Amino acid sequence: MPSTITLQGFLFDEKSSFLRGAAKAPPEIRAAYHSSSANYFSENGLDVHPGIFEDKGDFKINQYFDIEDITASNLNGKNKIISLGGDHSISYPVIKAVHQRSGPIEILHIDAHGDLYDSFDGDPYSHACPFARVMEDNLASRLVQIGVRTLNTHQREQADKFGVEIIEMKDFKPESIPSFTKPLYLSVDIDSLDPAFAPGVSHQEPGGFTTRELLHIIQSIQGPIIGADIVEYNPDRDLNKMTAMVCAKIFREILSKMATPD
Ligand code: MN
Ligand code: MN
């Protein structure tokens, strides 16, 4: 049976507000996934080897909204897609293309940050803004955020305005994650993890998830995942490529969810 899962990478960090470097992430995550120090199995025993997805490769981006067209093109004939960032700004154009293909979706967004700014440093497409744009365009019937631990007054107002369901890190319990009823898009910002577990990010925000907690969250998701991204890994800030290995592990667990029949 031909694969229905597509993989794409974006060599893009121009919308990063603090540090560049995330554009270097996709090849590093691929190398960690292929590393002979590990294997291709997910923890539930599924062989998530490279034959189960179609790898479209990594893309250099000239214009921000090219990301939407590239995603639409890569989705052609497929129904599930995983994107490797790049900074978190890629999620908005990717989700636009996924919504165009699949219709109403729900989003689980895992991040230290809400990424709900109306505009940041004068740019409405900054990596601090993608989920404000998603909600303005009605691309998701539900947005649930977990891991968040940096909300300011503006972002709380934005969350209220858009009806975002935020389970802040300080209040988090695994059982507080709702179950989803529509096809799910999963957006994983690696800075949701505590920097002790994933130092290779531009915004190291203490007090985050352990790797085990994040794996448990992904493994506990019920229902079909149709799209996912892993963003904000910054190889310049990594130590001994340990964060790349975390990204590869998360990638395998998401693949396992996507490869399991709905
Ligand atoms: Mn983010
Ligand atoms: Mn973040």
PDB file of C-alpha atoms and ligand atoms in Angstrom:
ATOM      1  CA  MET A   1       0.000   0.000   0.000  1.00  0.00           C
ATOM      2  CA  PRO A   2       1.456   3.419  -0.859  1.00  0.00           C
ATOM      3  CA  SER A   3       2.338   5.619   2.056  1.00  0.00           C
ATOM      4  CA  THR A   4      -0.175   8.256   3.083  1.00  0.00           C
ATOM      5  CA  ILE A   5       2.244  10.097   5.381  1.00  0.00           C
ATOM      6  CA  THR A   6       4.384  12.902   4.000  1.00  0.00           C
ATOM      7  CA  LEU A   7       7.459  14.451   5.607  1.00  0.00           C
ATOM      8  CA  GLN A   8       8.738  17.934   4.799  1.00  0.00           C
ATOM      9  CA  GLY A   9      11.338  20.197   6.377  1.00  0.00           C
ATOM     10  CA  PHE A  10      11.646  23.989   6.340  1.00  0.00           C
ATOM     11  CA  LEU A  11      15.072  25.615   6.503  1.00  0.00           C
ATOM     12  CA  PHE A  12      13.526  28.810   7.807  1.00  0.00           C
ATOM     13  CA  ASP A  13      14.100  31.021  10.847  1.00  0.00           C
ATOM     14  CA  GLU A  14      13.527  34.530   9.505  1.00  0.00           C
ATOM     15  CA  LYS A  15      10.521  35.045  11.773  1.00  0.00           C
ATOM     16  CA  SER A  16      12.524  34.337  14.935  1.00  0.00           C
ATOM     17  CA  SER A  17      12.458  37.288  17.336  1.00  0.00           C
ATOM     18  CA  PHE A  18      15.500  36.503  19.512  1.00  0.00           C
ATOM     19  CA  LEU A  19      18.012  34.143  17.860  1.00  0.00           C
ATOM     20  CA  ARG A  20      18.484  32.548  14.470  1.00  0.00           C
ATOM     21  CA  GLY A  21      19.539  28.908  14.117  1.00  0.00           C
ATOM     22  CA  ALA A  22      16.289  26.931  13.831  1.00  0.00           C
ATOM     23  CA  ALA A  23      16.716  26.861  10.036  1.00  0.00           C
ATOM     24  CA  LYS A  24      19.532  24.355  10.580  1.00  0.00           C
ATOM     25  CA  ALA A  25      17.269  21.909  12.421  1.00  0.00           C
ATOM     26  CA  PRO A  26      15.664  19.624   9.797  1.00  0.00           C
ATOM     27  CA  PRO A  27      18.851  17.867   8.600  1.00  0.00           C
ATOM     28  CA  GLU A  28      19.986  17.446  12.225  1.00  0.00           C
ATOM     29  CA  ILE A  29      16.665  15.850  13.226  1.00  0.00           C
ATOM     30  CA  ARG A  30      16.856  13.525  10.199  1.00  0.00           C
ATOM     31  CA  ALA A  31      20.427  12.537  11.121  1.00  0.00           C
ATOM     32  CA  ALA A  32      19.334  11.762  14.684  1.00  0.00           C
ATOM     33  CA  TYR A  33      16.372   9.715  13.406  1.00  0.00           C
ATOM     34  CA  HIS A  34      18.728   7.704  11.162  1.00  0.00           C
ATOM     35  CA  SER A  35      21.467   7.416  13.795  1.00  0.00           C
ATOM     36  CA  SER A  36      22.725   3.903  14.388  1.00  0.00           C
ATOM     37  CA  SER A  37      22.833   4.735  18.097  1.00  0.00           C
ATOM     38  CA  ALA A  38      19.072   4.022  18.151  1.00  0.00           C
ATOM     39  CA  ASN A  39      16.559   2.103  16.011  1.00  0.00           C
ATOM     40  CA  TYR A  40      13.398   2.878  14.039  1.00  0.00           C
ATOM     41  CA  PHE A  41      10.901   1.491  16.555  1.00  0.00           C
ATOM     42  CA  SER A  42       8.411   3.544  18.540  1.00  0.00           C
ATOM     43  CA  GLU A  43       7.858   2.550  22.154  1.00  0.00           C
ATOM     44  CA  ASN A  44       4.604   0.695  21.368  1.00  0.00           C
ATOM     45  CA  GLY A  45       6.530  -1.747  19.166  1.00  0.00           C
ATOM     46  CA  LEU A  46       5.745  -0.292  15.755  1.00  0.00           C
ATOM     47  CA  ASP A  47       8.542  -0.221  13.167  1.00  0.00           C
ATOM     48  CA  VAL A  48       8.375   3.410  12.016  1.00  0.00           C
ATOM     49  CA  HIS A  49      11.146   2.981   9.435  1.00  0.00           C
ATOM     50  CA  PRO A  50      11.635   5.409   6.505  1.00  0.00           C
ATOM     51  CA  GLY A  51       9.520   3.207   4.210  1.00  0.00           C
ATOM     52  CA  ILE A  52       6.299   4.201   5.958  1.00  0.00           C
ATOM     53  CA  PHE A  53       6.405   7.840   4.853  1.00  0.00           C
ATOM     54  CA  GLU A  54       7.292   9.765   1.750  1.00  0.00           C
ATOM     55  CA  ASP A  55      10.142  12.166   2.438  1.00  0.00           C
ATOM     56  CA  LYS A  56       9.846  15.294   0.288  1.00  0.00           C
ATOM     57  CA  GLY A  57      13.087  16.717   1.692  1.00  0.00           C
ATOM     58  CA  ASP A  58      13.957  20.115   3.085  1.00  0.00           C
ATOM     59  CA  PHE A  59      12.936  23.416   1.558  1.00  0.00           C
ATOM     60  CA  LYS A  60      14.672  26.788   1.556  1.00  0.00           C
ATOM     61  CA  ILE A  61      12.067  29.538   1.723  1.00  0.00           C
ATOM     62  CA  ASN A  62      12.250  32.869  -0.087  1.00  0.00           C
ATOM     63  CA  GLN A  63       8.768  34.172   0.674  1.00  0.00           C
ATOM     64  CA  TYR A  64       6.971  33.254   3.896  1.00  0.00           C
ATOM     65  CA  PHE A  65       3.725  32.223   2.199  1.00  0.00           C
ATOM     66  CA  ASP A  66       5.594  29.864  -0.130  1.00  0.00           C
ATOM     67  CA  ILE A  67       5.361  27.522   2.883  1.00  0.00           C
ATOM     68  CA  GLU A  68       1.615  27.170   2.264  1.00  0.00           C
ATOM     69  CA  ASP A  69       2.048  26.367  -1.438  1.00  0.00           C
ATOM     70  CA  ILE A  70       4.864  23.882  -0.788  1.00  0.00           C
ATOM     71  CA  THR A  71       2.773  22.129   1.870  1.00  0.00           C
ATOM     72  CA  ALA A  72      -0.267  21.963  -0.423  1.00  0.00           C
ATOM     73  CA  SER A  73       1.908  20.504  -3.164  1.00  0.00           C
ATOM     74  CA  ASN A  74       3.514  17.962  -0.822  1.00  0.00           C
ATOM     75  CA  LEU A  75       0.088  16.967   0.540  1.00  0.00           C
ATOM     76  CA  ASN A  76      -1.196  16.201  -2.935  1.00  0.00           C
ATOM     77  CA  GLY A  77      -2.836  12.777  -2.784  1.00  0.00           C
ATOM     78  CA  LYS A  78      -1.815  12.256   0.828  1.00  0.00           C
ATOM     79  CA  ASN A  79      -3.779  12.883   3.955  1.00  0.00           C
ATOM     80  CA  LYS A  80      -1.185  13.176   6.714  1.00  0.00           C
ATOM     81  CA  ILE A  81       1.869  15.394   6.943  1.00  0.00           C
ATOM     82  CA  ILE A  82       4.689  15.985   9.413  1.00  0.00           C
ATOM     83  CA  SER A  83       6.745  19.167   9.139  1.00  0.00           C
ATOM     84  CA  LEU A  84      10.148  19.806  10.665  1.00  0.00           C
ATOM     85  CA  GLY A  85      10.928  23.446  11.465  1.00  0.00           C
ATOM     86  CA  GLY A  86      12.278  25.936  11.366  1.00  0.00           C
ATOM     87  CA  ASP A  87      10.823  28.442  13.751  1.00  0.00           C
ATOM     88  CA  HIS A  88       7.185  28.302  14.863  1.00  0.00           C
ATOM     89  CA  SER A  89       6.014  30.765  12.208  1.00  0.00           C
ATOM     90  CA  ILE A  90       5.845  27.836   9.764  1.00  0.00           C
ATOM     91  CA  SER A  91       2.779  26.437  11.542  1.00  0.00           C
ATOM     92  CA  TYR A  92       0.341  29.075  10.282  1.00  0.00           C
ATOM     93  CA  PRO A  93       0.892  28.543   6.522  1.00  0.00           C
ATOM     94  CA  VAL A  94       1.199  24.773   7.060  1.00  0.00           C
ATOM     95  CA  ILE A  95      -2.114  24.682   8.962  1.00  0.00           C
ATOM     96  CA  LYS A  96      -3.721  26.781   6.203  1.00  0.00           C
ATOM     97  CA  ALA A  97      -2.780  24.109   3.674  1.00  0.00           C
ATOM     98  CA  VAL A  98      -3.880  21.265   5.970  1.00  0.00           C
ATOM     99  CA  HIS A  99      -7.221  22.978   6.590  1.00  0.00           C
ATOM    100  CA  GLN A 100      -7.670  23.469   2.842  1.00  0.00           C
ATOM    101  CA  ARG A 101      -7.112  19.737   2.353  1.00  0.00           C
ATOM    102  CA  SER A 102      -8.945  18.302   5.379  1.00  0.00           C
ATOM    103  CA  GLY A 103     -11.556  20.820   6.515  1.00  0.00           C
ATOM    104  CA  PRO A 104     -12.365  21.416  10.186  1.00  0.00           C
ATOM    105  CA  ILE A 105      -9.534  20.477  12.521  1.00  0.00           C
ATOM    106  CA  GLU A 106      -8.688  20.770  16.186  1.00  0.00           C
ATOM    107  CA  ILE A 107      -5.218  21.734  17.376  1.00  0.00           C
ATOM    108  CA  LEU A 108      -3.138  20.591  20.329  1.00  0.00           C
ATOM    109  CA  HIS A 109      -0.300  23.100  20.715  1.00  0.00           C
ATOM    110  CA  ILE A 110       2.514  22.192  23.121  1.00  0.00           C
ATOM    111  CA  ASP A 111       4.744  25.162  23.923  1.00  0.00           C
ATOM    112  CA  ALA A 112       6.271  27.247  26.724  1.00  0.00           C
ATOM    113  CA  HIS A 113       4.651  30.203  24.934  1.00  0.00           C
ATOM    114  CA  GLY A 114       1.145  31.002  23.727  1.00  0.00           C
ATOM    115  CA  ASP A 115       2.363  32.394  20.371  1.00  0.00           C
ATOM    116  CA  LEU A 116      -0.788  34.523  20.337  1.00  0.00           C
ATOM    117  CA  TYR A 117       0.637  38.034  19.876  1.00  0.00           C
ATOM    118  CA  ASP A 118      -1.349  40.256  17.550  1.00  0.00           C
ATOM    119  CA  SER A 119       2.025  41.445  16.257  1.00  0.00           C
ATOM    120  CA  PHE A 120       5.600  41.157  17.523  1.00  0.00           C
ATOM    121  CA  ASP A 121       8.386  43.625  16.678  1.00  0.00           C
ATOM    122  CA  GLY A 122       6.049  44.976  14.022  1.00  0.00           C
ATOM    123  CA  ASP A 123       5.556  41.621  12.303  1.00  0.00           C
ATOM    124  CA  PRO A 124       2.146  39.880  12.431  1.00  0.00           C
ATOM    125  CA  TYR A 125       3.797  36.707  11.081  1.00  0.00           C
ATOM    126  CA  SER A 126       6.519  36.526  13.758  1.00  0.00           C
ATOM    127  CA  HIS A 127       7.032  33.172  15.458  1.00  0.00           C
ATOM    128  CA  ALA A 128       5.308  34.804  18.450  1.00  0.00           C
ATOM    129  CA  CYS A 129       2.050  35.183  16.450  1.00  0.00           C
ATOM    130  CA  PRO A 130       1.053  32.059  14.438  1.00  0.00           C
ATOM    131  CA  PHE A 131      -1.877  30.951  16.604  1.00  0.00           C
ATOM    132  CA  ALA A 132      -3.466  34.419  16.546  1.00  0.00           C
ATOM    133  CA  ARG A 133      -3.491  34.165  12.748  1.00  0.00           C
ATOM    134  CA  VAL A 134      -4.837  30.601  12.843  1.00  0.00           C
ATOM    135  CA  MET A 135      -7.744  31.645  15.061  1.00  0.00           C
ATOM    136  CA  GLU A 136      -8.509  34.824  13.078  1.00  0.00           C
ATOM    137  CA  ASP A 137      -8.813  32.718   9.919  1.00  0.00           C
ATOM    138  CA  ASN A 138     -11.071  30.183  11.679  1.00  0.00           C
ATOM    139  CA  LEU A 139      -8.731  27.367  10.685  1.00  0.00           C
ATOM    140  CA  ALA A 140      -9.414  25.428  13.886  1.00  0.00           C
ATOM    141  CA  SER A 141     -12.653  24.790  15.729  1.00  0.00           C
ATOM    142  CA  ARG A 142     -10.650  24.240  18.896  1.00  0.00           C
ATOM    143  CA  LEU A 143      -7.183  25.242  20.089  1.00  0.00           C
ATOM    144  CA  VAL A 144      -5.841  23.612  23.249  1.00  0.00           C
ATOM    145  CA  GLN A 145      -2.459  24.771  24.547  1.00  0.00           C
ATOM    146  CA  ILE A 146      -0.366  22.953  27.152  1.00  0.00           C
ATOM    147  CA  GLY A 147       3.055  23.650  28.646  1.00  0.00           C
ATOM    148  CA  VAL A 148       2.511  27.424  28.587  1.00  0.00           C
ATOM    149  CA  ARG A 149       4.380  29.322  31.320  1.00  0.00           C
ATOM    150  CA  THR A 150       5.063  32.809  29.923  1.00  0.00           C
ATOM    151  CA  LEU A 151       1.692  34.522  29.513  1.00  0.00           C
ATOM    152  CA  ASN A 152       1.578  38.296  29.782  1.00  0.00           C
ATOM    153  CA  THR A 153      -1.541  40.446  29.917  1.00  0.00           C
ATOM    154  CA  HIS A 154      -1.775  40.875  26.141  1.00  0.00           C
ATOM    155  CA  GLN A 155      -1.575  37.154  25.481  1.00  0.00           C
ATOM    156  CA  ARG A 156      -4.203  36.397  28.146  1.00  0.00           C
ATOM    157  CA  GLU A 157      -6.506  38.891  26.419  1.00  0.00           C
ATOM    158  CA  GLN A 158      -5.821  37.293  23.053  1.00  0.00           C
ATOM    159  CA  ALA A 159      -6.566  33.838  24.471  1.00  0.00           C
ATOM    160  CA  ASP A 160      -9.898  35.102  25.846  1.00  0.00           C
ATOM    161  CA  LYS A 161     -10.749  36.796  22.552  1.00  0.00           C
ATOM    162  CA  PHE A 162     -10.153  33.635  20.537  1.00  0.00           C
ATOM    163  CA  GLY A 163     -11.507  31.148  23.075  1.00  0.00           C
ATOM    164  CA  VAL A 164      -8.166  29.359  23.385  1.00  0.00           C
ATOM    165  CA  GLU A 165      -8.186  26.633  26.054  1.00  0.00           C
ATOM    166  CA  ILE A 166      -4.886  27.016  27.894  1.00  0.00           C
ATOM    167  CA  ILE A 167      -3.823  24.499  30.497  1.00  0.00           C
ATOM    168  CA  GLU A 168      -0.908  26.388  31.973  1.00  0.00           C
ATOM    169  CA  MET A 169       2.191  24.475  32.985  1.00  0.00           C
ATOM    170  CA  LYS A 170       1.670  25.372  36.655  1.00  0.00           C
ATOM    171  CA  ASP A 171      -1.775  23.711  36.558  1.00  0.00           C
ATOM    172  CA  PHE A 172      -0.940  20.778  34.301  1.00  0.00           C
ATOM    173  CA  LYS A 173      -2.098  17.245  35.038  1.00  0.00           C
ATOM    174  CA  PRO A 174      -2.015  14.557  32.333  1.00  0.00           C
ATOM    175  CA  GLU A 175      -5.724  13.873  32.812  1.00  0.00           C
ATOM    176  CA  SER A 176      -6.567  17.521  32.088  1.00  0.00           C
ATOM    177  CA  ILE A 177      -5.923  17.120  28.342  1.00  0.00           C
ATOM    178  CA  PRO A 178      -9.320  16.871  26.639  1.00  0.00           C
ATOM    179  CA  SER A 179     -10.185  14.250  24.068  1.00  0.00           C
ATOM    180  CA  PHE A 180     -10.602  15.535  20.541  1.00  0.00           C
ATOM    181  CA  THR A 181     -13.519  14.859  18.228  1.00  0.00           C
ATOM    182  CA  LYS A 182     -12.207  16.175  14.906  1.00  0.00           C
ATOM    183  CA  PRO A 183      -8.995  15.345  13.042  1.00  0.00           C
ATOM    184  CA  LEU A 184      -6.125  16.645  15.130  1.00  0.00           C
ATOM    185  CA  TYR A 185      -3.170  18.816  14.239  1.00  0.00           C
ATOM    186  CA  LEU A 186      -0.334  18.498  16.784  1.00  0.00           C
ATOM    187  CA  SER A 187       2.190  21.336  17.026  1.00  0.00           C
ATOM    188  CA  VAL A 188       5.218  20.603  19.217  1.00  0.00           C
ATOM    189  CA  ASP A 189       7.493  23.510  20.113  1.00  0.00           C
ATOM    190  CA  ILE A 190      10.607  21.908  21.602  1.00  0.00           C
ATOM    191  CA  ASP A 191      10.881  24.729  24.167  1.00  0.00           C
ATOM    192  CA  SER A 192       7.828  23.196  25.868  1.00  0.00           C
ATOM    193  CA  LEU A 193      10.366  20.817  27.385  1.00  0.00           C
ATOM    194  CA  ASP A 194      12.421  21.918  30.342  1.00  0.00           C
ATOM    195  CA  PRO A 195      15.797  23.203  29.078  1.00  0.00           C
ATOM    196  CA  ALA A 196      17.411  20.546  31.277  1.00  0.00           C
ATOM    197  CA  PHE A 197      16.032  17.976  28.809  1.00  0.00           C
ATOM    198  CA  ALA A 198      16.187  20.043  25.622  1.00  0.00           C
ATOM    199  CA  PRO A 199      18.745  22.857  25.809  1.00  0.00           C
ATOM    200  CA  GLY A 200      18.849  23.300  22.022  1.00  0.00           C
ATOM    201  CA  VAL A 201      16.187  25.986  21.693  1.00  0.00           C
ATOM    202  CA  SER A 202      16.330  29.753  21.204  1.00  0.00           C
ATOM    203  CA  HIS A 203      14.088  30.532  24.196  1.00  0.00           C
ATOM    204  CA  GLN A 204      15.186  28.418  27.162  1.00  0.00           C
ATOM    205  CA  GLU A 205      12.241  28.701  29.570  1.00  0.00           C
ATOM    206  CA  PRO A 206      12.719  26.835  32.865  1.00  0.00           C
ATOM    207  CA  GLY A 207       9.990  24.775  34.471  1.00  0.00           C
ATOM    208  CA  GLY A 208       8.821  22.725  31.506  1.00  0.00           C
ATOM    209  CA  PHE A 209       7.948  19.133  30.711  1.00  0.00           C
ATOM    210  CA  THR A 210      10.293  16.225  31.163  1.00  0.00           C
ATOM    211  CA  THR A 211      10.892  14.231  27.993  1.00  0.00           C
ATOM    212  CA  ARG A 212       8.911  11.372  29.551  1.00  0.00           C
ATOM    213  CA  GLU A 213       5.910  13.626  30.244  1.00  0.00           C
ATOM    214  CA  LEU A 214       5.879  14.853  26.632  1.00  0.00           C
ATOM    215  CA  LEU A 215       6.161  11.299  25.283  1.00  0.00           C
ATOM    216  CA  HIS A 216       3.299  10.245  27.546  1.00  0.00           C
ATOM    217  CA  ILE A 217       1.139  13.121  26.296  1.00  0.00           C
ATOM    218  CA  ILE A 218       1.745  12.165  22.647  1.00  0.00           C
ATOM    219  CA  GLN A 219       1.190   8.468  23.344  1.00  0.00           C
ATOM    220  CA  SER A 220      -2.094   9.249  25.121  1.00  0.00           C
ATOM    221  CA  ILE A 221      -3.679  11.156  22.216  1.00  0.00           C
ATOM    222  CA  GLN A 222      -6.886   9.490  21.068  1.00  0.00           C
ATOM    223  CA  GLY A 223      -8.153   9.721  17.523  1.00  0.00           C
ATOM    224  CA  PRO A 224      -6.507  10.488  14.204  1.00  0.00           C
ATOM    225  CA  ILE A 225      -3.573  12.893  13.919  1.00  0.00           C
ATOM    226  CA  ILE A 226      -3.605  14.311  10.381  1.00  0.00           C
ATOM    227  CA  GLY A 227      -0.850  16.884  10.741  1.00  0.00           C
ATOM    228  CA  ALA A 228       2.035  17.610  13.063  1.00  0.00           C
ATOM    229  CA  ASP A 229       5.073  19.796  13.325  1.00  0.00           C
ATOM    230  CA  ILE A 230       8.218  19.782  15.438  1.00  0.00           C
ATOM    231  CA  VAL A 231       9.597  23.320  15.617  1.00  0.00           C
ATOM    232  CA  GLU A 232      12.095  25.634  17.309  1.00  0.00           C
ATOM    233  CA  TYR A 233      14.946  23.158  17.654  1.00  0.00           C
ATOM    234  CA  ASN A 234      18.070  25.321  17.404  1.00  0.00           C
ATOM    235  CA  PRO A 235      21.237  23.244  16.784  1.00  0.00           C
ATOM    236  CA  ASP A 236      23.452  26.253  17.655  1.00  0.00           C
ATOM    237  CA  ARG A 237      22.288  25.990  21.278  1.00  0.00           C
ATOM    238  CA  ASP A 238      22.417  22.206  21.569  1.00  0.00           C
ATOM    239  CA  LEU A 239      24.829  20.144  23.667  1.00  0.00           C
ATOM    240  CA  ASN A 240      26.232  17.003  22.045  1.00  0.00           C
ATOM    241  CA  LYS A 241      23.159  16.843  19.781  1.00  0.00           C
ATOM    242  CA  MET A 242      21.068  15.640  22.709  1.00  0.00           C
ATOM    243  CA  THR A 243      18.103  17.831  21.741  1.00  0.00           C
ATOM    244  CA  ALA A 244      18.277  16.444  18.188  1.00  0.00           C
ATOM    245  CA  MET A 245      17.824  12.973  19.677  1.00  0.00           C
ATOM    246  CA  VAL A 246      14.828  14.235  21.676  1.00  0.00           C
ATOM    247  CA  CYS A 247      13.312  15.603  18.439  1.00  0.00           C
ATOM    248  CA  ALA A 248      13.923  12.284  16.668  1.00  0.00           C
ATOM    249  CA  LYS A 249      12.259  10.377  19.493  1.00  0.00           C
ATOM    250  CA  ILE A 250       9.221  12.664  19.384  1.00  0.00           C
ATOM    251  CA  PHE A 251       9.185  12.243  15.589  1.00  0.00           C
ATOM    252  CA  ARG A 252       9.050   8.446  15.936  1.00  0.00           C
ATOM    253  CA  GLU A 253       6.209   8.602  18.462  1.00  0.00           C
ATOM    254  CA  ILE A 254       4.190  10.951  16.199  1.00  0.00           C
ATOM    255  CA  LEU A 255       4.876   8.653  13.227  1.00  0.00           C
ATOM    256  CA  SER A 256       3.597   5.746  15.283  1.00  0.00           C
ATOM    257  CA  LYS A 257       0.347   7.606  16.008  1.00  0.00           C
ATOM    258  CA  MET A 258      -0.075   8.554  12.358  1.00  0.00           C
ATOM    259  CA  ALA A 259       0.727   5.061  11.061  1.00  0.00           C
ATOM    260  CA  THR A 260      -1.783   3.360  13.357  1.00  0.00           C
ATOM    261  CA  PRO A 261      -5.144   2.891  11.568  1.00  0.00           C
ATOM    262  CA  ASP A 262      -7.775   5.375  12.781  1.00  0.00           C
TER     263      ASP A 262
HETATM  264 MN    MN B   1       6.198  28.414  19.738  1.00  0.00          MN
HETATM  265 MN    MN B   2       8.012  28.417  22.450  1.00  0.00          MN
END
